[in-house]
Short mmCIF file of C-alpha atoms in Angstrom, two decimals:
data_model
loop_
_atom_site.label_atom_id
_atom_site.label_comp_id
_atom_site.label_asym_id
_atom_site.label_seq_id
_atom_site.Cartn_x
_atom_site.Cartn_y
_atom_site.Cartn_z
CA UNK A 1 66.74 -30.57 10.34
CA UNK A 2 63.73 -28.71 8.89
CA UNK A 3 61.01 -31.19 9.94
CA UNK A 4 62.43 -31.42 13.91
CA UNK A 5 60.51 -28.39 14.85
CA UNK A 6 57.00 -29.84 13.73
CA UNK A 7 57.44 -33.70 14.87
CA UNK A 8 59.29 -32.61 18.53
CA UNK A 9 55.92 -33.79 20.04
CA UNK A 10 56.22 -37.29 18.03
CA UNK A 11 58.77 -38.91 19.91
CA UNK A 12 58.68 -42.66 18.11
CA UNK A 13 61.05 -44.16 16.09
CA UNK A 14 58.74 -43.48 12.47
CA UNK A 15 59.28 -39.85 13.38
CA UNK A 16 62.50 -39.55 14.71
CA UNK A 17 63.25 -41.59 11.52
CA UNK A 18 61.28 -38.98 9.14
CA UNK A 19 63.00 -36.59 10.55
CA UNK A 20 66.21 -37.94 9.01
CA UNK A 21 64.67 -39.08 5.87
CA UNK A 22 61.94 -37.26 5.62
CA UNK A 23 62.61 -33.94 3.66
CA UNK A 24 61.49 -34.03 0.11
CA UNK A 25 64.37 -35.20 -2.51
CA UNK A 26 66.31 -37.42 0.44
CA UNK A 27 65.06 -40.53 0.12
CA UNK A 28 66.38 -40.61 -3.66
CA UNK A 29 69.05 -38.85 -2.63
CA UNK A 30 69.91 -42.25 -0.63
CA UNK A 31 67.99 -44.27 -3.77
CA UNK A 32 70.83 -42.96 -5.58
CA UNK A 33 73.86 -44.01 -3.28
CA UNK A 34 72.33 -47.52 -3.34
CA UNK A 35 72.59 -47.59 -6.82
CA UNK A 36 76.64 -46.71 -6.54
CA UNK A 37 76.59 -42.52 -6.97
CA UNK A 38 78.70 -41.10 -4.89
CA UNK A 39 79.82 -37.86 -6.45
CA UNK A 40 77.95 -34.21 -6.15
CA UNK A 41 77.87 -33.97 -9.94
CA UNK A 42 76.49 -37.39 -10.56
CA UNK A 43 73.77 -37.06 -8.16
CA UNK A 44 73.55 -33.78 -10.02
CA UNK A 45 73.10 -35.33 -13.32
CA UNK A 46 70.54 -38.07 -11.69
CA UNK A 47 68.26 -36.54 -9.85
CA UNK A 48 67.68 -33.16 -12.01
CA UNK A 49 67.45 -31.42 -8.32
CA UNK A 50 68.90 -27.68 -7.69
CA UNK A 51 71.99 -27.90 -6.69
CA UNK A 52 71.27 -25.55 -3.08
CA UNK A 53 68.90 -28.46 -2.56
CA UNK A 54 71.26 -31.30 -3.16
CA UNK A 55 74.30 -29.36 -1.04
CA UNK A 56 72.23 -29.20 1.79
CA UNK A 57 70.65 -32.62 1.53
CA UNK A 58 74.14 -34.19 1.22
CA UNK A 59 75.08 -32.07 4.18
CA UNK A 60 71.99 -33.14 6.38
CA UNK A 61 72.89 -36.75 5.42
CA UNK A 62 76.29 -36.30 6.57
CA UNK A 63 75.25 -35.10 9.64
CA UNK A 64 72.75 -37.52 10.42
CA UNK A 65 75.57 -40.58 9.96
CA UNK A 66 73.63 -42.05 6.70
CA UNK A 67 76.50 -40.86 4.21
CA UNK A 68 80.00 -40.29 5.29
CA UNK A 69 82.03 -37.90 3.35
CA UNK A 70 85.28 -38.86 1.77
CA UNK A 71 88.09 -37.17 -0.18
CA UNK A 72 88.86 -38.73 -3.41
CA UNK A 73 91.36 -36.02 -5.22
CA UNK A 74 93.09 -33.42 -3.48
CA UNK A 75 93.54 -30.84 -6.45
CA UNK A 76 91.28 -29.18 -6.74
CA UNK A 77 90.08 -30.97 -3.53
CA UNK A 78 86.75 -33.34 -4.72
CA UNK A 79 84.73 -35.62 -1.99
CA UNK A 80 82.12 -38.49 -2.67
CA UNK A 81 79.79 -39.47 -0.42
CA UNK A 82 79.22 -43.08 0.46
CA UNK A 83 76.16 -44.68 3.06
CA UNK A 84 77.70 -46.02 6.40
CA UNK A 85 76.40 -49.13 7.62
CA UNK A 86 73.28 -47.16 9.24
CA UNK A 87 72.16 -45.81 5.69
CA UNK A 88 72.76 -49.07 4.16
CA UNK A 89 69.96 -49.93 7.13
CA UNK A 90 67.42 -47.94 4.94
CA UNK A 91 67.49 -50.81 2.04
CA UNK A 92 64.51 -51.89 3.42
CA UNK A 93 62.37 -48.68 3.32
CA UNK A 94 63.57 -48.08 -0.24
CA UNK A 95 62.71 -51.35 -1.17
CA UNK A 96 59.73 -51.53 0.16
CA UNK A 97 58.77 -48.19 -1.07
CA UNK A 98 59.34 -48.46 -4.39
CA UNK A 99 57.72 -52.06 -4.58
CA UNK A 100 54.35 -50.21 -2.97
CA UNK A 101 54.85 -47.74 -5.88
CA UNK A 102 55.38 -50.12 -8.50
CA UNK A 103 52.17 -52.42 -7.23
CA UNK A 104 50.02 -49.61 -6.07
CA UNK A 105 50.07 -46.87 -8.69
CA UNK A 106 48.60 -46.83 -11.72
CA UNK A 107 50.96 -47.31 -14.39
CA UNK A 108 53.81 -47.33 -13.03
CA UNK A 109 55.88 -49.82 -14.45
CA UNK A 110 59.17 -50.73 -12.78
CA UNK A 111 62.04 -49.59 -14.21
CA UNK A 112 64.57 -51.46 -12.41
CA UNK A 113 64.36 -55.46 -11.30
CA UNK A 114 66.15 -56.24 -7.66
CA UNK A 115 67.13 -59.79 -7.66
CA UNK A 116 69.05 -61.88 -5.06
CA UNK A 117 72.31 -62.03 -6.67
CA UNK A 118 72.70 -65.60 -5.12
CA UNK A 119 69.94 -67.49 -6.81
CA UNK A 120 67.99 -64.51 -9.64
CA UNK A 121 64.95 -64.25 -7.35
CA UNK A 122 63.63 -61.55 -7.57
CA UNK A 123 63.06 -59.96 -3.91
CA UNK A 124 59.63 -59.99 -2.06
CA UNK A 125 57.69 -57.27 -0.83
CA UNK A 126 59.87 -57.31 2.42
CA UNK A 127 62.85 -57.07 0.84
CA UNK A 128 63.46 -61.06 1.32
CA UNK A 129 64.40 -63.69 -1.46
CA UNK A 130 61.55 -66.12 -1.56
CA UNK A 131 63.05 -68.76 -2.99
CA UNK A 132 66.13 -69.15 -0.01
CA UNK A 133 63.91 -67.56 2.86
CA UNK A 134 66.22 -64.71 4.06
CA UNK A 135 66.27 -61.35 4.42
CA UNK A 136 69.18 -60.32 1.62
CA UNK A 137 71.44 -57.54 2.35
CA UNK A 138 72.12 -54.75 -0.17
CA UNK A 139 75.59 -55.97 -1.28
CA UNK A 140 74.00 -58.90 -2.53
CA UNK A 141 71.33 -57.49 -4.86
CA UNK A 142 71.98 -57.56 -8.31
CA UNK A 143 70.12 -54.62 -10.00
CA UNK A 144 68.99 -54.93 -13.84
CA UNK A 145 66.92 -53.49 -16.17
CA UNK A 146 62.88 -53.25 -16.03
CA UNK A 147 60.34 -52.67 -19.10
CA UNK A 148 60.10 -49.04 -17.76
CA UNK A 149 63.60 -48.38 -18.32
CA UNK A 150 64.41 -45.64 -20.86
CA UNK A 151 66.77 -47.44 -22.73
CA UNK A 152 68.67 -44.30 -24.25
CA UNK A 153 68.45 -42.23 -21.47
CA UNK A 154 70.41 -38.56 -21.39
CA UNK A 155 72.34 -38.16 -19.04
CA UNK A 156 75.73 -40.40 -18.11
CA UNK A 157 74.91 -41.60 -15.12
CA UNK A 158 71.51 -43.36 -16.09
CA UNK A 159 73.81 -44.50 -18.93
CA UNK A 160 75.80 -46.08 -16.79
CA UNK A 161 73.02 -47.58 -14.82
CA UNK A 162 71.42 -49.65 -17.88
CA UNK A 163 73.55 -52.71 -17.72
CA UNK A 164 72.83 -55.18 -14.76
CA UNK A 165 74.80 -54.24 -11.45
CA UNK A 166 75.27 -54.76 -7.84
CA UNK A 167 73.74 -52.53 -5.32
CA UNK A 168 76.49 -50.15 -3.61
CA UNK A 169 78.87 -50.88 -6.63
CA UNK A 170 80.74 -47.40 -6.85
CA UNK A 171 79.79 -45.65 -10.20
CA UNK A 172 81.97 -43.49 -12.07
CA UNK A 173 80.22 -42.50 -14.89
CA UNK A 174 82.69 -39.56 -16.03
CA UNK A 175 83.98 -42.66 -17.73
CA UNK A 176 80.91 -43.99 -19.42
CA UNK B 1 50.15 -33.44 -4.71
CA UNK B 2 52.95 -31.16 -4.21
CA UNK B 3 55.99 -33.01 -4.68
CA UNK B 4 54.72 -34.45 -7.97
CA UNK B 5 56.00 -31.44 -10.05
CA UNK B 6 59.51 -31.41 -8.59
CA UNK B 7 59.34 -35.28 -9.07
CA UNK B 8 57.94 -34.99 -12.81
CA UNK B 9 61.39 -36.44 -14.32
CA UNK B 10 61.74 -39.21 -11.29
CA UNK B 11 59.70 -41.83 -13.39
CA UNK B 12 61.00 -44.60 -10.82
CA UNK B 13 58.80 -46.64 -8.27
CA UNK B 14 60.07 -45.14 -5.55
CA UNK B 15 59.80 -41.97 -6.46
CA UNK B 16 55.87 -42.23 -7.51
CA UNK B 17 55.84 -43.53 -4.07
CA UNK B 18 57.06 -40.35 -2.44
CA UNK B 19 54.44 -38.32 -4.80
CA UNK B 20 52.18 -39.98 -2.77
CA UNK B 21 53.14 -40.86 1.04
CA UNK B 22 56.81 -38.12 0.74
CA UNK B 23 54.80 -34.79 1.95
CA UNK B 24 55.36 -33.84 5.69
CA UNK B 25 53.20 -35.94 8.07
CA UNK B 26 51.53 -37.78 5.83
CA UNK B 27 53.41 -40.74 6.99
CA UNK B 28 52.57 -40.06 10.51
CA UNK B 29 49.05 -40.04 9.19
CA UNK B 30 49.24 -43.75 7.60
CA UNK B 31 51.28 -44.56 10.80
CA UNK B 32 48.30 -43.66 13.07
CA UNK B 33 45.79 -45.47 10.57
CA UNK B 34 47.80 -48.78 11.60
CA UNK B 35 47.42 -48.32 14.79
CA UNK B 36 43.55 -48.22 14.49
CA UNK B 37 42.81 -44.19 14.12
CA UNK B 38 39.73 -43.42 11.96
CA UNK B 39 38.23 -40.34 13.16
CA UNK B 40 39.64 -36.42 12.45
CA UNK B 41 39.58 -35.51 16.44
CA UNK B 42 41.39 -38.86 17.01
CA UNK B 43 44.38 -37.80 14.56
CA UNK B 44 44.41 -34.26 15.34
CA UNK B 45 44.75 -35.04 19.35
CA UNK B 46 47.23 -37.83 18.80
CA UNK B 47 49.68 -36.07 15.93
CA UNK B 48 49.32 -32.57 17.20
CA UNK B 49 48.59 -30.84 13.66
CA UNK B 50 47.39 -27.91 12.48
CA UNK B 51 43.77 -28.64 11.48
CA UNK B 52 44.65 -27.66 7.90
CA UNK B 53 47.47 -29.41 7.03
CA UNK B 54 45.59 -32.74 9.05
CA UNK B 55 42.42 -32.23 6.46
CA UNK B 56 45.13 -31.21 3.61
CA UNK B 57 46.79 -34.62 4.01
CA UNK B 58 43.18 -36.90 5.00
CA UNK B 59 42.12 -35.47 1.11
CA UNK B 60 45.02 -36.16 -0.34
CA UNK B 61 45.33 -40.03 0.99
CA UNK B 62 41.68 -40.56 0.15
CA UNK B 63 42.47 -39.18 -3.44
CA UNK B 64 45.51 -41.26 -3.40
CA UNK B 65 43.33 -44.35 -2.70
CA UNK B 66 45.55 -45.06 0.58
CA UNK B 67 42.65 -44.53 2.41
CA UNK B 68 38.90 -44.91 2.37
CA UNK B 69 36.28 -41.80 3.37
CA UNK B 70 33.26 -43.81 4.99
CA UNK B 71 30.42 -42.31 6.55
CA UNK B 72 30.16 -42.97 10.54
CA UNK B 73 27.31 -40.77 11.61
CA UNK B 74 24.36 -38.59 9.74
CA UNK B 75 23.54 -36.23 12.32
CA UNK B 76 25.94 -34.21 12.28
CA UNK B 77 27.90 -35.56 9.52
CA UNK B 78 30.76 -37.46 10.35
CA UNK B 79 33.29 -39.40 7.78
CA UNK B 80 36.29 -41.68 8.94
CA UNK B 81 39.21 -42.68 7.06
CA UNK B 82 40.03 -46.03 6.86
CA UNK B 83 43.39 -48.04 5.08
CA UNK B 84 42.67 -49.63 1.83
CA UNK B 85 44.61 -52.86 0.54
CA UNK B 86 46.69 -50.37 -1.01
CA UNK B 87 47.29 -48.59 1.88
CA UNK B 88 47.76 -51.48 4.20
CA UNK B 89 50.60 -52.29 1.80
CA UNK B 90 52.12 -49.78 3.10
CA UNK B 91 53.07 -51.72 6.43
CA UNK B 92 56.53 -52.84 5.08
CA UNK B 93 57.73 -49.42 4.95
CA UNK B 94 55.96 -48.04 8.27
CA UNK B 95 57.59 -51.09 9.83
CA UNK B 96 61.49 -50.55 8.41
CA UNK B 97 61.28 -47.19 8.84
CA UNK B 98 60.44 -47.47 12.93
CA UNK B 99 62.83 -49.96 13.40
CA UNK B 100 65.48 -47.64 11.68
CA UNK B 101 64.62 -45.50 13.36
CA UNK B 102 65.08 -47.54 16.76
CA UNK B 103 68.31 -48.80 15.79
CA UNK B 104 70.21 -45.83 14.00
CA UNK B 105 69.08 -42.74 15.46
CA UNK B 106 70.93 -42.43 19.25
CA UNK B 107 68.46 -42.08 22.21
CA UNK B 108 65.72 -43.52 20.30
CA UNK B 109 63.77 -46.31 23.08
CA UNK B 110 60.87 -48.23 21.37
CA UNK B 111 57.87 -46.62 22.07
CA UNK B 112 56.06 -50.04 20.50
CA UNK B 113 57.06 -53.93 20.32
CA UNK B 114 55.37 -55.53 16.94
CA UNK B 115 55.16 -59.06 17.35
CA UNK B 116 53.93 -61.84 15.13
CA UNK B 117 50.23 -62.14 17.12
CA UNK B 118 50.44 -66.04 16.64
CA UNK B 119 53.96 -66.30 18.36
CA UNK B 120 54.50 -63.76 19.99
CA UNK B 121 58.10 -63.22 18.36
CA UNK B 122 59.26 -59.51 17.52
CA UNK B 123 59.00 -58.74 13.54
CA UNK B 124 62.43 -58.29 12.59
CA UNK B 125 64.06 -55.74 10.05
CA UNK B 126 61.59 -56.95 6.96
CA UNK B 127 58.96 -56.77 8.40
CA UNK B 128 59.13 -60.81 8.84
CA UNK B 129 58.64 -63.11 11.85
CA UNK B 130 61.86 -65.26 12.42
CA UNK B 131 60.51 -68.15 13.63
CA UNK B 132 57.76 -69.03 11.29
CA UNK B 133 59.78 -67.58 8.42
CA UNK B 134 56.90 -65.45 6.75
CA UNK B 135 55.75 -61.73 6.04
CA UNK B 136 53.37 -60.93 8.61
CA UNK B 137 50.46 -58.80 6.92
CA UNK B 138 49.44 -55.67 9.59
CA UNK B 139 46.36 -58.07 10.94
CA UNK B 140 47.91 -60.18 12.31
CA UNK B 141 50.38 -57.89 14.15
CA UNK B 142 50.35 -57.26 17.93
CA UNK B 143 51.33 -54.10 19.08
CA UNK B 144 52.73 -54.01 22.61
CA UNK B 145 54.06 -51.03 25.16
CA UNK B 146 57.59 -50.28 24.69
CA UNK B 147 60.05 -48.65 27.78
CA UNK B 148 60.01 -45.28 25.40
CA UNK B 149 56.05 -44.85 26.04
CA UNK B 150 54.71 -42.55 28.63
CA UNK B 151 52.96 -44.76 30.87
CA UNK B 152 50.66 -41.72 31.18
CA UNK B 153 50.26 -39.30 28.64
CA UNK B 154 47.54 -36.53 28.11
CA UNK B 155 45.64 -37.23 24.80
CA UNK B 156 42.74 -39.47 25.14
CA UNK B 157 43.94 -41.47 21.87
CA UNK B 158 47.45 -42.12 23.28
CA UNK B 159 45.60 -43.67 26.68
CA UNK B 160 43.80 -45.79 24.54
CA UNK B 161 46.94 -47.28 22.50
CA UNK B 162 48.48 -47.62 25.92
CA UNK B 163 46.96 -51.26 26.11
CA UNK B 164 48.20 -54.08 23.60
CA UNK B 165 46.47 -54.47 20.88
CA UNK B 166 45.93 -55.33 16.92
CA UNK B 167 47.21 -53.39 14.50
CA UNK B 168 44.08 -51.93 12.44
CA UNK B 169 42.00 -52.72 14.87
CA UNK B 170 39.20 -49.56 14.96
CA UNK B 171 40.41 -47.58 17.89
CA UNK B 172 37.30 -45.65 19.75
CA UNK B 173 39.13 -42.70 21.71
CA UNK B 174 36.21 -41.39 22.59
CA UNK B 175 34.92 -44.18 25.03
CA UNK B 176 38.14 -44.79 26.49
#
């Protein structure tokens, strides 16, 4: 991948890591298959990115073992792309990102609430529920609405994101 | 910063959060701040980049408010950059993303152990200590050898991180 070249002299695991994740657009690339998108167009639709870009991020993904590629119609032949258990291991970084980026830029106000679907906590700045003391796994975050949520967004799939939801849920918003 | 036009219609957390710590190295930059880097010639021996981009990214960060510009020396002039409350809220994500790192990407050996300083456990995927239960904040994180690190490497700031230490504690290469 494109940043290889430059970080072959940083050998630890934050750049071997940004190497993976590190090109512009993929980490919301993967923001978005947390959220349940699966489907070229969808990410398409979410992200606003050009499509060359979003090919070859999904591709470099792919490769890397953080999105595995799967067939879901044969004619004419359609695939959706869904994180393996290694890019559900990124929860925490996109957590923990967009908690930093929620706290620690000016007016920025969240547009999305992660709670622990358990017991409505909202998670801690380690991705942790407070109230039960653990670490909480992706499948069990519920997702729902923040006061910097457009609430009549354009496009389907942020449509289709508005109501409260689990993490990794699979979206299909052609039927929104 | 560059990625904030391409990110213009990515109002979320995370991505305001990429706006800021998404461009190439800059990352590596708030990783090396962690571990106690202040000076220019300190990052520029230990990350291996071009002068330009280094300086590029320093301005940026201090802009940013991730890190501080304080004066070290008058004659000649010398600044160093220092992390911010802002930016040491940035450990959570430095943290996940090594440890992905580490665990996801094959032939990846720790370079570093991060251990809760008052236990001596290893932080675990949160960036939490298991025994005690808590978030440790970056001060009171040790940072120990790992088998990845060359027991001997050539940069003056890489001998001196060779030794455990604190995270954030000033690092000063040029005595070692």
């Amino acid at each position: 991948m494109a940043l290889g070249k430059d970080y072959a002299a940083q050998q630890c695991s934050i750049a071997r890591a940004l190497e993976v994740v590190g090109e512009r657009w993929t980490l919301l690339v993967v923001r978005d298959a947390f959220y349940g998108v699966r489907r070229y167009n969808d990410f398409l639709a979410h992200l606003g990115i050009p499509r060359a870009v979003l090919a070859s991020r999904l591709q470099a993904l792919t490769e890397a073992g953080v999105l595995a590629r799967r067939r879901y119609q044969d004619s004419p032949p359609r695939d959706e792309y869904v994180l393996t258990d290694s890019g559900k291991a990124l929860w925490p970084t996109v957590r923990s990102l967009g908690l930093w980026g929620r706290e620690h830029i000016e007016g920025t106000l969240p547009k999305r609430l992660f709670l622990h679907a358990a017991c409505g906590t909202e998670l801690g700045a380690y991705g942790q529920c407070p109230a039960c003391g653990i670490g909480v796994p992706p499948e069990d975050v519920e997702m729902r609405p923040g006061p910097g949520l457009d609430p009549a967004p354009e496009d389907p799939v942020s449509r289709a994101l508005l109501a409260p939801r689990r993490l990794l849920q699979p979206l299909d918003a052609d039927r929104v």
